[in-house]
XYZ file of C-alpha atoms in Angstrom:
751
model
C -30.530 -39.585 -23.878
C -32.648 -36.425 -24.137
C -32.840 -36.230 -20.344
C -29.046 -36.589 -20.108
C -28.488 -33.738 -22.589
C -30.877 -31.454 -20.715
C -29.208 -32.297 -17.383
C -25.758 -31.625 -18.829
C -26.939 -28.321 -20.336
C -28.384 -27.182 -17.016
C -25.168 -28.154 -15.270
C -23.139 -26.214 -17.860
C -25.338 -23.135 -17.448
C -24.980 -23.442 -13.662
C -21.186 -23.641 -13.934
C -21.092 -20.644 -16.272
C -23.231 -18.701 -13.815
C -20.856 -19.488 -10.973
C -17.829 -18.681 -13.113
C -19.208 -15.221 -13.838
C -19.125 -14.335 -10.168
C -16.170 -12.551 -8.583
C -13.642 -14.279 -6.406
C -14.937 -13.722 -2.894
C -11.574 -13.397 -1.192
C -10.433 -10.712 -3.620
C -13.729 -8.890 -3.230
C -13.422 -8.816 0.527
C -9.932 -7.372 0.273
C -11.003 -4.795 -2.270
C -14.051 -3.907 -0.181
C -11.956 -2.937 2.816
C -9.412 -1.090 0.700
C -12.081 0.833 -1.190
C -13.972 1.651 2.003
C -10.942 2.941 3.917
C -9.994 5.186 1.011
C -13.593 6.345 0.717
C -13.712 7.442 4.336
C -10.237 8.801 4.895
C -8.279 9.736 1.801
C -8.354 13.527 1.241
C -8.654 13.286 -2.542
C -12.151 11.832 -2.298
C -13.745 15.091 -1.183
C -11.241 17.749 -2.281
C -12.883 20.470 -4.326
C -9.847 20.728 -6.606
C -10.003 17.033 -7.454
C -12.529 15.158 -9.513
C -12.148 11.800 -7.827
C -15.339 9.877 -8.583
C -14.394 7.034 -6.288
C -17.656 5.093 -6.549
C -17.768 5.338 -10.316
C -14.099 4.395 -10.552
C -14.722 1.289 -8.433
C -17.594 0.150 -10.637
C -15.508 0.594 -13.773
C -12.473 -1.054 -12.180
C -14.049 -4.241 -10.874
C -14.205 -6.188 -14.180
C -10.404 -5.955 -14.359
C -10.049 -8.286 -11.349
C -12.746 -10.718 -12.352
C -10.430 -13.243 -13.957
C -8.122 -15.765 -12.386
C -5.269 -13.551 -11.242
C -2.065 -14.417 -9.467
C -1.189 -12.513 -6.298
C 1.308 -10.354 -8.179
C -1.122 -9.611 -10.988
C -3.839 -8.653 -8.513
C -1.510 -6.263 -6.636
C -0.282 -4.664 -9.828
C -3.781 -4.105 -11.223
C -5.146 -2.630 -8.022
C -2.199 -0.222 -7.809
C -2.187 0.807 -11.437
C -5.909 0.820 -12.207
C -7.644 1.675 -8.917
C -5.332 3.436 -6.475
C -3.431 5.375 -9.134
C -6.427 7.623 -9.646
C -5.675 9.146 -6.233
C -2.329 10.443 -7.561
C -0.731 9.558 -4.242
C 2.441 7.421 -4.082
C 1.826 6.719 -0.383
C -1.483 4.913 -0.925
C -0.414 1.570 -2.273
C -0.581 -2.199 -2.009
C 2.781 -3.852 -1.450
C 3.949 -7.377 -0.798
C 5.403 -8.290 2.572
C 8.537 -9.711 0.938
C 9.354 -6.451 -0.826
C 12.696 -6.428 -2.652
C 15.149 -4.503 -0.470
C 18.249 -4.806 -2.589
C 21.094 -2.523 -1.626
C 21.407 1.115 -2.695
C 24.530 1.901 -4.704
C 26.492 4.879 -3.470
C 27.444 7.749 -5.758
C 30.633 9.784 -5.847
C 31.587 13.398 -5.454
C 32.337 15.168 -8.744
C 33.537 18.541 -9.893
C 29.865 19.602 -9.853
C 28.930 18.524 -6.357
C 30.052 17.070 -3.071
C 28.341 13.826 -2.166
C 27.168 12.904 1.356
C 25.569 9.582 2.128
C 23.439 9.314 5.296
C 22.617 5.664 5.906
C 19.695 4.007 7.681
C 21.930 3.337 10.669
C 22.945 6.983 10.887
C 19.380 8.229 10.468
C 18.366 6.058 13.416
C 21.133 7.329 15.683
C 21.368 10.897 16.952
C 25.049 10.394 17.751
C 25.738 10.385 14.007
C 24.980 14.090 13.878
C 28.457 14.960 15.212
C 30.111 13.011 12.400
C 27.885 14.444 9.695
C 28.530 17.972 10.927
C 32.267 17.410 11.028
C 32.595 16.291 7.416
C 30.757 19.271 5.940
C 33.533 21.844 6.069
C 32.236 23.900 3.161
C 29.189 25.750 4.501
C 28.572 28.637 2.158
C 30.088 28.148 -1.311
C 27.958 27.830 -4.432
C 29.021 24.245 -4.996
C 26.112 21.845 -4.662
C 25.890 19.426 -1.794
C 24.144 16.184 -2.776
C 22.742 14.455 0.314
C 21.715 10.849 -0.342
C 19.098 9.730 2.186
C 17.643 6.784 0.314
C 16.764 3.866 2.575
C 15.486 0.351 2.134
C 15.076 -0.631 5.771
C 12.705 0.555 8.416
C 14.194 3.292 10.610
C 14.346 2.827 14.365
C 12.721 6.048 15.493
C 10.518 7.456 18.167
C 8.231 9.561 15.991
C 7.225 11.709 18.937
C 10.800 12.838 19.576
C 13.443 14.578 17.563
C 15.264 12.534 14.942
C 18.622 12.946 13.278
C 17.099 14.184 10.048
C 15.019 16.783 11.870
C 18.226 18.135 13.416
C 20.043 17.922 10.113
C 17.356 20.119 8.654
C 17.985 22.619 11.423
C 21.616 22.782 10.249
C 20.385 24.119 6.928
C 18.537 27.193 8.185
C 19.666 30.352 9.910
C 16.174 31.437 10.941
C 13.010 29.708 12.057
C 10.772 28.220 9.347
C 7.186 26.963 9.641
C 6.636 23.235 9.544
C 3.802 21.725 7.546
C 0.226 21.539 8.723
C -1.304 18.078 8.378
C -4.843 18.161 7.018
C -6.938 15.057 7.470
C -10.630 14.183 7.293
C -12.815 13.890 10.381
C -16.415 12.746 10.517
C -18.887 13.923 13.137
C -21.315 11.121 12.442
C -21.789 10.377 8.745
C -22.996 12.947 6.247
C -22.151 11.851 2.735
C -22.652 15.165 0.992
C -22.020 17.508 3.915
C -25.398 19.162 3.597
C -27.137 17.847 6.704
C -27.520 20.214 9.673
C -26.538 17.677 12.291
C -23.745 15.417 10.979
C -20.769 16.745 9.040
C -17.500 15.944 7.333
C -14.768 18.375 8.222
C -11.056 18.946 7.778
C -8.873 18.493 10.853
C -5.681 20.613 10.861
C -2.761 19.678 13.085
C 0.990 20.268 13.288
C 3.811 17.895 14.219
C 3.537 16.786 17.833
C 7.279 16.428 18.372
C 9.568 18.666 20.403
C 11.359 19.726 17.249
C 8.278 21.584 16.053
C 8.617 24.302 18.703
C 5.019 25.469 18.220
C 4.951 24.466 14.602
C 8.359 25.858 13.633
C 11.794 24.442 12.865
C 14.561 26.424 14.578
C 18.298 26.699 13.742
C 20.439 24.050 15.363
C 21.724 26.213 18.213
C 18.209 26.409 19.690
C 18.366 22.680 20.409
C 21.621 22.784 22.357
C 20.076 21.528 25.578
C 18.677 18.300 24.180
C 21.637 17.759 21.824
C 24.399 18.252 24.362
C 24.466 14.538 25.379
C 25.139 13.624 21.698
C 27.354 16.563 20.716
C 29.667 16.731 23.711
C 31.998 19.755 23.858
C 30.257 21.176 20.787
C 30.231 24.947 20.660
C 26.698 25.766 19.522
C 27.446 29.515 19.566
C 29.992 29.009 16.783
C 27.672 26.899 14.675
C 27.472 28.043 11.041
C 24.356 27.105 9.017
C 24.869 25.324 5.710
C 23.853 27.762 2.972
C 25.042 25.803 -0.055
C 22.570 24.533 -2.695
C 21.226 21.228 -1.361
C 20.089 18.341 -3.542
C 18.397 15.565 -1.551
C 18.368 12.165 -3.198
C 15.335 10.411 -1.750
C 13.238 7.382 -2.446
C 9.645 6.547 -1.522
C 10.783 4.744 1.596
C 12.475 7.867 2.936
C 9.619 10.123 1.884
C 7.174 7.991 3.819
C 8.992 9.327 6.897
C 9.931 12.847 5.932
C 7.898 14.198 3.005
C 6.231 16.900 5.114
C 9.571 18.127 6.516
C 11.024 18.330 3.023
C 8.039 20.369 1.829
C 8.717 22.834 4.647
C 12.393 23.017 3.836
C 11.877 23.308 0.107
C 9.237 25.979 0.558
C 11.264 28.146 2.921
C 14.910 27.605 1.968
C 16.367 28.776 -1.308
C 18.250 26.318 -3.476
C 16.746 23.165 -2.004
C 15.959 20.481 -4.578
C 14.604 16.934 -4.513
C 15.748 14.064 -6.730
C 13.509 11.059 -6.040
C 13.997 7.457 -6.932
C 10.420 6.309 -7.394
C 10.900 2.992 -5.670
C 11.143 1.478 -2.258
C 8.791 0.102 0.351
C 6.391 2.521 2.035
C 6.744 2.325 5.785
C 3.751 3.360 7.942
C 6.050 5.708 9.753
C 3.554 8.172 11.211
C -0.072 8.413 12.179
C -1.049 9.705 8.749
C 0.010 6.449 7.092
C -2.278 3.601 8.108
C -1.292 -0.016 7.553
C -3.828 -2.782 6.850
C -2.683 -6.402 6.728
C -4.084 -9.071 4.438
C -3.094 -12.656 3.752
C -0.628 -11.914 0.955
C 0.053 -8.196 1.116
C -0.282 -4.996 3.078
C -2.216 -1.896 2.150
C -0.800 1.512 3.088
C -3.270 4.411 3.126
C -2.109 8.008 3.233
C -4.737 10.048 5.051
C -3.159 13.529 5.001
C -2.358 16.509 2.832
C 0.660 18.494 4.002
C 0.466 22.255 3.567
C 3.257 24.763 3.983
C 2.628 28.421 3.048
C -0.046 27.245 0.619
C 2.181 24.598 -1.018
C 0.562 21.189 -1.070
C 3.056 18.954 -2.816
C 6.736 18.188 -2.865
C 8.454 19.431 -6.023
C 10.796 16.807 -7.466
C 13.313 17.668 -10.128
C 13.690 14.004 -11.053
C 11.250 11.231 -10.208
C 12.480 8.077 -11.910
C 12.260 4.382 -10.994
C 16.057 4.118 -10.930
C 18.811 6.714 -10.725
C 22.396 6.806 -11.911
C 25.298 9.195 -11.465
C 24.984 10.716 -14.942
C 21.377 11.749 -14.237
C 22.442 13.418 -11.002
C 25.297 15.279 -12.707
C 23.057 16.453 -15.511
C 20.362 17.717 -13.142
C 22.802 19.497 -10.825
C 24.463 21.222 -13.768
C 21.164 22.336 -15.285
C 19.510 25.662 -14.614
C 16.695 25.469 -12.044
C 13.832 27.784 -11.413
C 14.036 28.006 -7.657
C 10.399 28.758 -6.962
C 7.319 26.873 -5.927
C 3.881 28.006 -6.920
C 1.638 28.561 -3.928
C -1.886 27.217 -4.239
C -4.097 27.824 -1.251
C -5.865 24.749 0.069
C -9.648 24.942 -0.256
C -11.570 23.856 2.794
C -14.620 23.285 0.656
C -15.760 19.663 0.869
C -17.362 18.491 -2.349
C -18.078 14.750 -2.508
C -18.996 13.349 -5.896
C -22.403 11.692 -6.118
C -22.535 8.491 -8.088
C -24.912 8.526 -11.029
C -25.745 5.145 -12.560
C -25.674 5.084 -16.373
C -27.880 1.998 -16.439
C -31.641 1.449 -16.348
C -31.085 -1.487 -14.012
C -28.252 -2.284 -11.659
C -25.117 -3.909 -13.036
C -23.340 -6.626 -11.095
C -20.583 -4.182 -10.207
C -23.082 -1.605 -8.893
C -24.640 -4.256 -6.672
C -21.212 -5.004 -5.247
C -20.604 -1.273 -4.720
C -23.867 -0.965 -2.768
C -22.941 -3.805 -0.416
C -19.403 -2.489 0.129
C -20.556 1.076 0.780
C -23.308 -0.018 3.160
C -20.972 -2.329 5.066
C -18.311 0.373 5.378
C -20.610 3.137 6.707
C -22.397 0.863 9.150
C -19.076 -0.549 10.324
C -17.830 2.882 11.350
C -20.933 4.842 12.214
C -23.579 2.533 13.661
C -23.232 3.217 17.401
C -25.061 0.101 18.643
C -22.877 -2.652 17.223
C -23.282 -4.755 20.378
C -27.008 -5.001 19.638
C -26.603 -6.409 16.131
C -27.758 -9.935 15.373
C -25.009 -10.671 12.834
C -21.244 -10.642 12.992
C -20.675 -7.678 10.659
C -17.400 -9.022 9.274
C -19.176 -12.234 8.335
C -22.002 -10.161 6.801
C -19.603 -8.619 4.311
C -18.703 -11.986 2.851
C -22.289 -13.245 2.985
C -23.858 -10.334 1.163
C -21.056 -9.885 -1.362
C -21.827 -13.469 -2.363
C -25.619 -13.197 -2.284
C -25.676 -9.865 -4.146
C -23.974 -11.483 -7.132
C -26.798 -13.980 -7.396
C -29.733 -11.550 -7.404
C -31.637 -11.517 -10.660
C -33.364 -8.097 -10.431
C -33.189 -4.739 -8.758
C -36.056 -5.766 -6.510
C -34.247 -8.931 -5.394
C -31.106 -6.909 -4.728
C -32.773 -4.209 -2.644
C -34.743 -6.803 -0.766
C -31.337 -8.314 0.042
C -30.100 -4.922 1.289
C -33.207 -4.823 3.498
C -32.254 -8.201 4.913
C -28.661 -7.103 5.451
C -29.744 -3.980 7.354
C -32.380 -5.889 9.364
C -29.560 -7.442 11.368
C -28.895 -4.020 12.927
C -32.052 -4.424 15.027
C -32.837 -0.764 14.561
C -36.317 0.565 13.799
C -34.794 3.588 12.055
C -33.549 1.341 9.275
C -35.404 2.113 6.103
C -34.355 0.865 2.675
C -35.865 2.452 -0.417
C -35.680 1.846 -4.134
C -38.382 2.267 -6.806
C -38.294 -1.459 -7.428
C -39.573 -2.180 -3.896
C -41.814 0.877 -3.449
C -43.627 2.324 -6.437
C -45.322 5.542 -5.324
C -47.989 5.120 -7.988
C -48.975 1.818 -6.400
C -49.271 2.602 -2.684
C -52.972 2.064 -2.162
C -54.367 0.262 0.882
C -57.570 -1.460 1.898
C -59.770 0.980 3.908
C -59.769 -1.293 6.930
C -57.853 -0.508 10.084
C -56.474 -3.292 12.250
C -54.153 -3.610 15.251
C -52.364 -6.093 17.494
C -54.685 -6.649 20.433
C -54.591 -9.492 22.962
C -51.897 -11.199 20.817
C -54.235 -11.238 17.813
C -54.832 -9.056 14.794
C -58.176 -7.317 15.367
C -60.174 -5.092 13.005
C -60.568 -1.685 14.662
C -62.251 0.430 11.983
C -63.965 -0.164 8.617
C -64.695 2.420 5.925
C -68.290 2.596 4.690
C -67.104 1.726 1.179
C -66.219 -1.832 2.264
C -68.940 -4.280 1.166
C -67.388 -7.466 2.613
C -69.122 -9.036 5.573
C -66.643 -8.058 8.297
C -67.065 -6.255 11.608
C -65.058 -4.256 14.093
C -63.680 -6.739 16.612
C -63.283 -9.559 14.075
C -59.955 -11.383 14.101
C -57.725 -11.496 11.023
C -56.146 -14.974 10.992
C -54.195 -14.701 7.720
C -53.223 -12.163 5.058
C -52.680 -13.290 1.491
C -52.708 -16.926 2.606
C -50.030 -16.429 5.253
C -50.924 -17.069 8.857
C -50.150 -14.147 11.152
C -47.456 -16.225 12.848
C -45.742 -17.028 9.559
C -46.194 -13.470 8.339
C -44.349 -12.057 11.358
C -41.615 -14.665 11.093
C -41.070 -13.990 7.373
C -41.111 -10.188 7.669
C -38.883 -10.059 10.729
C -36.013 -11.091 8.441
C -36.551 -7.964 6.308
C -37.815 -5.502 8.875
C -35.153 -4.122 11.184
C -36.756 -3.495 14.556
C -35.323 -2.322 17.854
C -37.849 -4.387 19.800
C -40.982 -6.422 19.107
C -43.130 -3.306 19.357
C -41.366 -2.000 16.264
C -42.069 -5.169 14.295
C -45.751 -5.247 15.304
C -46.263 -1.578 14.582
C -44.740 -1.938 11.117
C -46.203 -5.248 9.913
C -49.597 -5.277 11.664
C -50.560 -2.177 9.766
C -52.669 -1.733 6.610
C -49.934 0.573 5.269
C -47.588 -2.398 5.061
C -49.739 -4.120 2.446
C -49.750 -1.558 -0.342
C -50.409 -2.253 -3.993
C -52.017 -0.918 -7.171
C -55.449 0.699 -7.062
C -58.305 -1.840 -6.958
C -55.966 -4.793 -6.461
C -57.216 -7.032 -3.679
C -55.879 -8.280 -0.359
C -57.030 -11.668 0.802
C -57.914 -11.920 4.485
C -58.762 -14.916 6.627
C -61.408 -13.644 9.073
C -62.624 -15.216 12.307
C -66.006 -13.833 13.282
C -68.315 -15.276 15.952
C -66.235 -18.446 16.028
C -66.414 -19.028 12.262
C -63.584 -18.766 9.706
C -64.144 -17.188 6.307
C -62.117 -15.678 3.507
C -62.740 -12.193 2.123
C -61.007 -10.205 -0.605
C -61.005 -6.453 -0.129
C -59.836 -4.050 -2.862
C -57.202 -1.424 -2.232
C -59.262 1.688 -2.788
C -57.625 4.390 -0.668
C -54.317 6.182 -1.248
C -52.068 5.528 1.739
C -51.638 9.193 2.716
C -55.420 9.649 2.704
C -55.659 6.643 4.983
C -53.356 7.949 7.712
C -55.369 8.618 10.836
C -58.403 6.659 9.620
C -60.421 5.386 12.571
C -58.833 7.835 14.995
C -61.698 9.592 16.773
C -59.718 11.308 19.517
C -60.367 14.953 20.288
C -57.748 17.607 19.683
C -58.068 18.963 23.200
C -60.624 18.832 26.010
C -61.301 19.520 29.652
C -63.049 16.532 31.196
C -65.059 16.336 34.368
C -63.106 16.876 37.563
C -61.030 19.517 35.790
C -58.759 17.129 33.891
C -57.192 18.625 30.769
C -56.372 16.666 27.606
C -54.021 17.454 24.707
C -53.722 15.184 21.657
C -50.296 15.823 20.113
C -51.241 13.838 16.982
C -53.715 16.636 16.147
C -51.639 19.593 17.420
C -48.844 19.909 14.902
C -48.418 23.673 15.154
C -46.181 24.929 17.950
C -48.125 28.078 18.737
C -51.435 26.176 18.687
C -50.089 23.639 21.143
C -48.736 26.316 23.441
C -52.045 28.183 23.344
C -53.945 24.995 24.193
C -51.614 24.380 27.113
C -52.245 27.880 28.408
C -56.004 27.110 28.339
C -55.226 24.258 30.748
C -53.842 26.677 33.350
C -56.681 26.132 35.829
C -57.120 22.404 35.358
C -56.319 20.093 38.256
C -54.293 17.686 36.149
C -53.333 17.072 32.528
C -53.244 14.190 30.058
C -50.772 14.449 27.149
C -51.585 11.906 24.430
C -48.541 10.907 22.351
C -50.048 7.772 20.850
C -50.024 7.374 17.057
C -48.374 10.752 16.662
C -45.373 12.129 14.880
C -45.089 15.796 15.933
C -42.993 17.840 13.550
C -43.148 21.275 15.193
C -40.621 22.778 17.603
C -41.626 21.618 21.061
C -38.925 23.434 23.012
C -41.188 26.128 24.463
C -43.966 23.659 25.156
C -41.558 21.577 27.256
C -40.359 24.682 29.039
C -43.945 25.478 29.962
C -44.140 22.085 31.753
C -40.883 22.622 33.692
C -40.478 24.011 37.192
C -36.661 24.006 37.358
C -33.753 23.386 35.039
C -33.366 19.688 34.400
C -31.217 17.408 32.192
C -33.659 15.772 29.785
C -31.537 13.896 27.278
C -28.016 12.651 26.701
C -26.908 12.229 23.086
C -23.685 10.641 21.919
C -22.294 10.871 18.390
C -19.384 8.784 16.989
C -16.495 10.947 15.793
C -14.318 9.087 13.306
C -10.941 10.007 11.883
C -8.024 8.031 10.476
C -5.521 9.367 12.993
C -7.265 8.159 16.153
C -9.627 5.438 17.308
C -13.350 6.130 17.157
C -14.385 8.426 19.949
C -17.805 9.593 21.087
C -18.881 13.161 21.672
C -21.462 13.560 24.397
C -23.993 16.362 24.636
C -26.488 16.922 27.473
C -29.767 18.637 26.681
C -31.356 20.648 29.445
C -34.669 22.494 29.722
C -35.104 25.682 31.698
C -38.502 26.958 32.870
C -39.931 30.213 31.608
C -41.391 32.830 33.920
C -44.597 33.388 31.999
C -46.132 29.914 32.456
C -45.358 26.742 34.395
C -47.730 23.784 34.686
C -47.078 22.174 38.081
C -50.106 19.868 38.385
C -50.004 16.046 37.930
C -49.453 14.929 34.342
C -50.124 11.559 32.714
C -48.606 10.793 29.295
C -50.292 8.178 27.095
C -47.821 6.053 25.120
C -48.024 3.078 22.764
C -46.067 0.876 20.364
C -46.461 3.251 17.404
C -44.147 5.767 19.026
C -40.703 6.018 17.407
C -38.152 8.801 17.224
C -39.741 12.246 17.520
C -42.658 11.367 19.840
C -40.259 9.285 21.914
C -37.905 12.232 22.035
C -40.661 14.416 23.517
C -41.562 11.670 25.986
C -37.906 11.335 27.049
C -37.882 15.036 27.937
C -41.191 14.868 29.799
C -40.004 11.834 31.760
C -37.401 13.990 33.475
C -40.151 15.999 35.202
C -41.167 14.979 38.747
C -44.942 15.291 38.311
C -45.331 12.873 35.380
C -46.454 9.247 35.019
C -46.771 7.164 31.853
C -49.795 5.019 31.014
C -50.162 2.660 28.069
C -47.669 0.283 26.467
C -43.958 0.148 25.694
C -42.632 2.253 22.818
C -40.171 1.179 20.088
C -36.984 2.438 21.749
C -35.556 4.210 18.715
C -34.464 7.821 18.900
C -31.596 9.917 17.554
C -30.677 11.507 14.227
C -30.728 9.133 11.296
C -27.766 8.383 9.042
C -28.504 7.974 5.322
C -26.554 6.078 2.691
C -27.155 6.735 -0.999
C -26.924 3.581 -3.091
C -26.598 2.887 -6.820
C -29.680 3.136 -8.976
C -31.438 5.803 -6.892
C -31.825 3.717 -3.755
C -30.916 4.512 -0.172
C -30.870 2.996 3.262
C -30.615 4.495 6.731
C -29.964 3.725 10.401
C -29.724 5.435 13.770
C -26.403 7.277 13.920
C -26.655 8.680 17.430
C -26.950 7.161 20.892
C -29.716 8.630 22.995
C -30.130 8.118 26.733
C -32.481 9.470 29.347
C -31.336 12.594 31.168
C -30.364 10.485 34.201
C -28.072 8.340 31.961
C -30.463 5.333 31.912
C -30.454 3.347 28.699
C -33.159 4.077 26.150
C -32.293 2.190 22.967
C -34.480 -0.904 22.367
C -36.090 -0.395 25.790
C -37.965 2.769 24.984
C -40.530 4.248 27.362
C -41.860 1.693 29.811
C -45.251 2.734 31.227
C -45.618 3.191 34.960
C -49.024 1.601 34.524
C -49.396 -0.782 31.617
C -52.760 -0.621 29.881
C -53.682 -2.108 26.503
C -56.795 -2.068 24.429
C -58.988 -5.181 24.649
C -61.152 -6.775 22.016
C -64.282 -5.984 24.027
C -63.138 -2.408 24.370
C -62.706 -2.134 20.593
C -66.201 -3.524 20.016
C -67.589 -0.957 22.434
C -65.563 1.900 20.904
C -63.804 2.494 24.211
C -60.429 4.170 24.583
C -59.350 2.064 27.532
C -55.947 3.697 27.904
C -57.477 7.153 28.176
C -60.152 5.862 30.548
C -57.492 4.407 32.820
C -55.612 7.721 32.911
C -58.820 9.576 33.829
C -59.526 7.032 36.547
C -56.051 7.467 38.081
C -56.237 11.249 38.093
C -59.744 11.296 39.592
C -58.659 8.928 42.363
C -55.778 11.257 43.176
C -58.218 14.152 43.610
C -60.205 12.375 46.312
C -59.627 13.660 49.841
């Protein structure tokens, strides 16, 4: 009985735990909606708005946690999430939207009433009829023009439409049309403070003929294209309509013509808008994007329309339903015929999310997955190289993130999610997975040699009975094989060199001071276990066991430069000048991460201008498909110094990013060979994503190729002559890669 009660209790707790999770289908839909708004809606980064879109999402999510019907879900998303954008054209709407008929109004003593139907709006031939029934052109009596629609118009949005021409009947001089301002991303820079990537505003005008270089002209200027529709019409006798105009619109009509109405209202006196705040939004132009889901469609407005500084349409009435009495009352009222100009600020000010919690909430975990998925989806340039189907990943990690029990578990999950990119630039950080007060290492250096983990250097403080050349068979009770298999799930790596360089590294096994790492050691054919305390701070340990010289001139006049030790540009250039009279040169890029400007150094190695590098950045906007901008880097020689002798570059698996970038440039020179082992194949500017709770993740946001257009990513630098360290060489303190380079250069000097 007791066992049955316990079993039932555990089952109940399990059910409660599952019930607390969000509906996965709704989360996927919300994820894509939130992400598209995040990337493309202007309100998110406008300096005059305070749209905290990430915070709003976190606060909104609990409202859709319950069991909602389709209609309830749509209503809540519109009213509680999208409404914060203050944009009637960004909305969720059902496919079977109610398109009940529009009741016509009547002319009164106060106004003449003109109804322009959907059929007329879709047919240029209707213009003749509309023109003929407006006999009064200049009196003070109002003309009410009803253009409400409930059906999609049949238009070619790149050509003139009836309403465009009708507008031209209302002006006697040219007026400027609206500029369309949308967001464009050159790569991804969340806060627009990175020197390389940027968010920017893209300003365009209408691309139709009617625009006439961004202007609407009086009707007579369009006589040539209108003559087939207005036969025998005397355009010279045309009289513009100067009466007060009251347009009765609805949201359906405004989804087509809001920008044109802003232009007209801004530039023509006595032009007023009465809007019925109803009707389906039609994705009628490139600024309105349509996304389809199982039960509904999402319309995203991506543009702000500006005319003479005016950003919004001024509506005298904006009610859900209209009647004749409302129209009469508004027409008879006194109107202030002016619109306040408010210059658009081109300052981009994204709002950074600040978590109010000490640990991540469930909603913040969901936000982190959604944001990561969105940015990678648009800005990771190597999607063909990913292990996972990224659409499937969204569902997978939305589900798994809801089941994590701690910040550490969650950020470990983000590591796993990003590992599928197969990109050695991926780096996920959060205090829960890396505590800077606990990053001590054992003072023992080891490396991957002859497919084994071999000890290469030991600090004198180590008292355990181990020796240089001993094999490490396990670390913390995990065999090396199992260790690599386990960590490959979390460590994103462009090729195996990246995995080995990261995991087979003392710096990967950090922990608190004096805590111990357990090693299985094979020495002289015998297996033993030793525990070595972490006694050295990781940044003190960098470079331990590296006995290479900074620079040297060996026998036979062979120069040597170690770029790991030459971090100052001027020092490096001075050392290269000292090599002027050498017969050949070795440049050592192994285990280095140069940070100085190497432009002049590379010029000093160049004999003629050469293309060294091709870089390609994704450019993303809502109004066009993702495109790529290509840039070719070239190096020109300088007159003061040019090293023309044979050069050998030493490379290895530790090389990633900056040292690879230098090697890419050097590879374009004709007098260069590479000796050593394959590099990690990861170069290009990194893209960073800030995540809730002070975490972040990153990936390569730029494609890099060799100057001759050969592929680089994941391949890296392949040596002309492959040479690797051996266990015997380690025991004898030999640098076998350097020795091979010296041997090659000396052989070349023989007559």
